mmCIF file of C-alpha atoms and ligand atoms in Angstrom:
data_model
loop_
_atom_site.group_PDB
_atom_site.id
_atom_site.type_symbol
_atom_site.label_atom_id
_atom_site.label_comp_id
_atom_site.label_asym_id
_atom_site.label_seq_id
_atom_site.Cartn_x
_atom_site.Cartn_y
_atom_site.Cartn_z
ATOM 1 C CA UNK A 1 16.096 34.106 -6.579
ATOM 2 C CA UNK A 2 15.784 31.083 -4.662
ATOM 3 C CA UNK A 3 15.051 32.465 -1.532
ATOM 4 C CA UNK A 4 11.667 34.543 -3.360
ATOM 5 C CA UNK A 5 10.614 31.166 -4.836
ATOM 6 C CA UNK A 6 10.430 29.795 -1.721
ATOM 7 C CA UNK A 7 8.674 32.667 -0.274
ATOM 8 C CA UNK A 8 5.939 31.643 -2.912
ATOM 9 C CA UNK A 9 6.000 27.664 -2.348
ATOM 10 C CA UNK A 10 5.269 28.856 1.570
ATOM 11 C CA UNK A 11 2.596 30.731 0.494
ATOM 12 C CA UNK A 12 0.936 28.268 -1.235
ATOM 13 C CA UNK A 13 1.619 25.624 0.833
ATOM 14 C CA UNK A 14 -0.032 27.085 3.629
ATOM 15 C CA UNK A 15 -3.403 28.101 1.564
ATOM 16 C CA UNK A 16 -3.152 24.181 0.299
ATOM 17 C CA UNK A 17 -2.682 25.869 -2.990
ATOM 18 C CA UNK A 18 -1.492 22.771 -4.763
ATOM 19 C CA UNK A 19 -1.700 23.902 -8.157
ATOM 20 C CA UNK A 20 0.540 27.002 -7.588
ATOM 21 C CA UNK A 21 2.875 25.199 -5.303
ATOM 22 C CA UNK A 22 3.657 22.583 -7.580
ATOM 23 C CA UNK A 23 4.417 25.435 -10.382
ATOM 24 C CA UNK A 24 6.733 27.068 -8.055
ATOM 25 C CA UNK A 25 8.187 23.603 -6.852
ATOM 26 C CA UNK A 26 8.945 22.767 -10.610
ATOM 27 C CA UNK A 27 10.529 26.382 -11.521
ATOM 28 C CA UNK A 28 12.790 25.305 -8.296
ATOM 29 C CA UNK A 29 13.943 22.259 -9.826
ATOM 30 C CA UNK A 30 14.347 23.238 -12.814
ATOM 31 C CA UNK A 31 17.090 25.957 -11.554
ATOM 32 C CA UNK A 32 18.038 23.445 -8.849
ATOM 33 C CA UNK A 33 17.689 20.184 -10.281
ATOM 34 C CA UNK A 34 18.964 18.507 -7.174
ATOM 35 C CA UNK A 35 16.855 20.450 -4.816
ATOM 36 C CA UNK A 36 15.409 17.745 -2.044
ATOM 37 C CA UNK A 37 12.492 19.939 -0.499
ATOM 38 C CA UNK A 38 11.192 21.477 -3.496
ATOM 39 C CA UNK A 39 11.279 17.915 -5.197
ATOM 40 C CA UNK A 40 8.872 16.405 -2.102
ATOM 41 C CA UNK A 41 7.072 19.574 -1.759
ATOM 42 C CA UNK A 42 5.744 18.480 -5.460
ATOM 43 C CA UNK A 43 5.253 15.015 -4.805
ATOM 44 C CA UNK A 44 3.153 15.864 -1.885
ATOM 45 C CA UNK A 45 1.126 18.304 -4.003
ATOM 46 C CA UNK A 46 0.337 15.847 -6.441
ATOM 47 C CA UNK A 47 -0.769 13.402 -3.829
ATOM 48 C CA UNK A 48 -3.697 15.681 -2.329
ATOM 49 C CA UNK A 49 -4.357 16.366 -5.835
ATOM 50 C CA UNK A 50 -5.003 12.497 -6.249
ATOM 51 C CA UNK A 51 -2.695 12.264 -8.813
ATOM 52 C CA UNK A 52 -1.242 9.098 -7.332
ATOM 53 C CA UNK A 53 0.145 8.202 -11.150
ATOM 54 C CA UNK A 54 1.705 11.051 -11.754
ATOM 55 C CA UNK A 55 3.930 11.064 -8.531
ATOM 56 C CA UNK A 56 4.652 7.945 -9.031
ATOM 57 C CA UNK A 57 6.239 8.733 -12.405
ATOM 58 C CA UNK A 58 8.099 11.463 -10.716
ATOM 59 C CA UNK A 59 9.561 9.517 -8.284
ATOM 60 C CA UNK A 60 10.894 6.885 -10.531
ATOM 61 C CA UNK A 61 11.985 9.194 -13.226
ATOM 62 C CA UNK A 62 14.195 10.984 -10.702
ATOM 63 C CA UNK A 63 15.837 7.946 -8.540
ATOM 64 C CA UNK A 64 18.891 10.670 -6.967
ATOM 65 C CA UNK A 65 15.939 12.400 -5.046
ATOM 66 C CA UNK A 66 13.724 9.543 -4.366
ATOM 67 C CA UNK A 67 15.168 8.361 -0.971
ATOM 68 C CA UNK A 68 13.237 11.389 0.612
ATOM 69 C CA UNK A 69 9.975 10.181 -0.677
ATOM 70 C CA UNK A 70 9.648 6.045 -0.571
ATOM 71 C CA UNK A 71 6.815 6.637 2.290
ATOM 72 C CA UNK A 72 5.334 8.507 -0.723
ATOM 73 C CA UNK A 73 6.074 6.610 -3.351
ATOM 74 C CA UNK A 74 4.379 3.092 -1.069
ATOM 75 C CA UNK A 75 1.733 4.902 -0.504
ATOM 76 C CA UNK A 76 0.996 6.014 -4.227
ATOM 77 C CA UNK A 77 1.224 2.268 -5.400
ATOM 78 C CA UNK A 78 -1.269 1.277 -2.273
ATOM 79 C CA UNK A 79 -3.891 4.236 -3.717
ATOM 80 C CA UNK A 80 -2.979 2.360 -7.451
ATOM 81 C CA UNK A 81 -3.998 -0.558 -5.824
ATOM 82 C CA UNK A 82 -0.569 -2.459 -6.725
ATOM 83 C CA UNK A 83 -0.257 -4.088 -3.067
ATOM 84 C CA UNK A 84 2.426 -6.124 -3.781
ATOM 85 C CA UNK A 85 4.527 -3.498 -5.208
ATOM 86 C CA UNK A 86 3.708 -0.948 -2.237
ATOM 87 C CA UNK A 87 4.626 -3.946 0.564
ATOM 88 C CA UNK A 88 7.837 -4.256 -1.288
ATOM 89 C CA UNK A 89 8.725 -0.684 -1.215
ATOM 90 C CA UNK A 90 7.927 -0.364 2.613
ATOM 91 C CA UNK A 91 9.979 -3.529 3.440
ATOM 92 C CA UNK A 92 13.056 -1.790 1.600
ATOM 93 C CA UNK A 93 12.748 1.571 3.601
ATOM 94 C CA UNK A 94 15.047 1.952 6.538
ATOM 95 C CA UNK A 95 12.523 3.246 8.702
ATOM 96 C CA UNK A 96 10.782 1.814 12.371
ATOM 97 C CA UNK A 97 8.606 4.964 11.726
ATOM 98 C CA UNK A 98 4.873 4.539 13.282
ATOM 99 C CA UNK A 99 3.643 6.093 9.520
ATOM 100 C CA UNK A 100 5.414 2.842 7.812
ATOM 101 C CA UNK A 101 3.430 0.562 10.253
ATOM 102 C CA UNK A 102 0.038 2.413 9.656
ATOM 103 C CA UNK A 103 0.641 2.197 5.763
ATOM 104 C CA UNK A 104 1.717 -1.674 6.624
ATOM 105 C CA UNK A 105 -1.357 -3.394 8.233
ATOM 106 C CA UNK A 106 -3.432 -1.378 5.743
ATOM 107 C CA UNK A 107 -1.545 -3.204 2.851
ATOM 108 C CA UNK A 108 -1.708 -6.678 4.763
ATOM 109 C CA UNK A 109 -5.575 -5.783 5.160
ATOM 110 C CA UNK A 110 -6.215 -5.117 1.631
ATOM 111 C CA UNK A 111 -3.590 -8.264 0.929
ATOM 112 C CA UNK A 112 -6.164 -10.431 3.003
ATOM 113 C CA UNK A 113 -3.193 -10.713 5.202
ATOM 114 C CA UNK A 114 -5.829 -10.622 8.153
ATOM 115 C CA UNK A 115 -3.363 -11.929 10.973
ATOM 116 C CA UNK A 116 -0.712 -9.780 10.124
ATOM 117 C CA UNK A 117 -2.963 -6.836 10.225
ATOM 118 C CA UNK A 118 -4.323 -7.361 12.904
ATOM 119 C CA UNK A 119 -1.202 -7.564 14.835
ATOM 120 C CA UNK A 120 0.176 -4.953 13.417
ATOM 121 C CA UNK A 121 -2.622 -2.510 14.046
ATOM 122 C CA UNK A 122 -3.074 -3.837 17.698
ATOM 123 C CA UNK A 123 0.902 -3.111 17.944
ATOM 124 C CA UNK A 124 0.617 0.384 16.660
ATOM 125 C CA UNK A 125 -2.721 1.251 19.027
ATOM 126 C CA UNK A 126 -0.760 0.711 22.341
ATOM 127 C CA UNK A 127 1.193 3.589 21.851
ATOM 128 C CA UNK A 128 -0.482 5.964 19.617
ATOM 129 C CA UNK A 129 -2.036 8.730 20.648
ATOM 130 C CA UNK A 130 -3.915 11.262 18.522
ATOM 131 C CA UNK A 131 -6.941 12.132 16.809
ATOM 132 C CA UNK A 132 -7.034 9.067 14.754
ATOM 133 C CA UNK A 133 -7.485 5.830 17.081
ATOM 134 C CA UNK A 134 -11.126 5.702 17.212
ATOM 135 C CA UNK A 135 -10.648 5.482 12.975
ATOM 136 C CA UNK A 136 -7.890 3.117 14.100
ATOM 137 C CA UNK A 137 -10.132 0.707 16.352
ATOM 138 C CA UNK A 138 -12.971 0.541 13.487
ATOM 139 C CA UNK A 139 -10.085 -0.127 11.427
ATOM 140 C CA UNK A 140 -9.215 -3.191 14.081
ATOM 141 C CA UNK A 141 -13.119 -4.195 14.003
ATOM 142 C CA UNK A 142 -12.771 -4.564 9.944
ATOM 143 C CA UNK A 143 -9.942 -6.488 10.071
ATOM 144 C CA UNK A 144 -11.235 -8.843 13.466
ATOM 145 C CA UNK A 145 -14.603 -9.011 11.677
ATOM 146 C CA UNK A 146 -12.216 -10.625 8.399
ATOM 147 C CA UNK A 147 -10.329 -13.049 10.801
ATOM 148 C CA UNK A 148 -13.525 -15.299 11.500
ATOM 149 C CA UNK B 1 -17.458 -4.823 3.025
ATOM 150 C CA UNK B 2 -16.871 -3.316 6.887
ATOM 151 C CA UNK B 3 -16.000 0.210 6.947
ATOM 152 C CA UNK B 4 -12.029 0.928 7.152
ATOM 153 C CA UNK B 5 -10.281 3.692 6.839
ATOM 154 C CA UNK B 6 -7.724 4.708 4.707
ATOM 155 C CA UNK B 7 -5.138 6.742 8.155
ATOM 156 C CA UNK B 8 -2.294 6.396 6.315
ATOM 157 C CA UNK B 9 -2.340 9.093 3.530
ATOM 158 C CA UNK B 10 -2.642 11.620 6.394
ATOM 159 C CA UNK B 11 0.942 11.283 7.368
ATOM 160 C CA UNK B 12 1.957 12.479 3.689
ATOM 161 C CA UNK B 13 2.274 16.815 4.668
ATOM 162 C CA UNK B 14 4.178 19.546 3.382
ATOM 163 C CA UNK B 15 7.506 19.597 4.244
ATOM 164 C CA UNK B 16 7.123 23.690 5.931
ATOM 165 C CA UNK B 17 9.820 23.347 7.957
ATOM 166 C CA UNK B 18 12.313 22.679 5.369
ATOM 167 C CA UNK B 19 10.468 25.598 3.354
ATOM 168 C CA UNK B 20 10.673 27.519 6.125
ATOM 169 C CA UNK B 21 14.088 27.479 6.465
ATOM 170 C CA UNK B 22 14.972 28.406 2.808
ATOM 171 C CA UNK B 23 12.587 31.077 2.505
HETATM 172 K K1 K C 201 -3.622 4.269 21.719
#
């Protein structure tokens, strides 16, 4: 039974179906109330749904399977635009990912943090490498242009 | 306000390989 409910959260995760997907997700947990992939596979839905809130609440309301999703759950606060909150969350995470330090300088941006931003984001751009730097380097002009 | 851009929600995805692997 699990295995054919997973069959259907593939399916709808790969035709961005996040309305379906987050049904299926929820029938998962509710049969498997400890089940880690179903439980971010939801929080993810809601999040390209916009529905920053409502992950949030999900996140908090189920602390055992929240270590999976505090990248999320920063994130969600930063959209909510409670800065603070979101910097706090990423400086508890036990992670030197790249995603933590793109999510960072954005928070010390919006923070008026302009230094740290800056250094951050000039940090990041010496070794990343994909489809986003030239959104990156305007991102570096915003924050330069905020410096002065 | 200078244009910025918000790069950080696209590293929130799907987890499919962890889907993949119970389905
Ligand atoms: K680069």
């Amino acid at each position: 039974e699990k295995q054919a409910l997973y069959v259907e959260l593939q399916k709808f995760c790969q035709s961005q179906d996040d309305t379906r997907a987050i049904k299926v997700a929820s029938k998962i947990l509710h049969l498997f109330p400890n089940d880690e992939v179903a439980f971010k596979t939801k929080i993810v839905c809601h999040v390209n749904r916009g529905m920053f809130a409502e992950a949030l609440s999900l996140i908090n309301d189920t602390s055992k399977l929240s270590g999976s999703v505090q990248y999320e759950k920063a994130y969600c606060l930063y959209r909510l635009q409670r800065m603070e909150e979101a910097k706090s969350v990423l400086d508890s995470w036990q992670s030197n990912s790249f995603k933590k330090v793109e999510l960072m300088y954005q928070i010390h941006y919006r923070l008026d943090n302009f230094e740290s931003a800056y250094d951050s984001l000039s940090d990041l751009l010496k070794t990343s490498d994909d489809e986003m730097d030239d959104e990156r380097r305007t991102n570096l002009s915003a924050i330069a242009a905020s410096l002065k | 306000k200078p244009l910025f851009f918000d790069l950080a929600g696209n590293h929130i995805s799907y987890p499919m390989d962890e889907i993949e692997e119970k389905a």
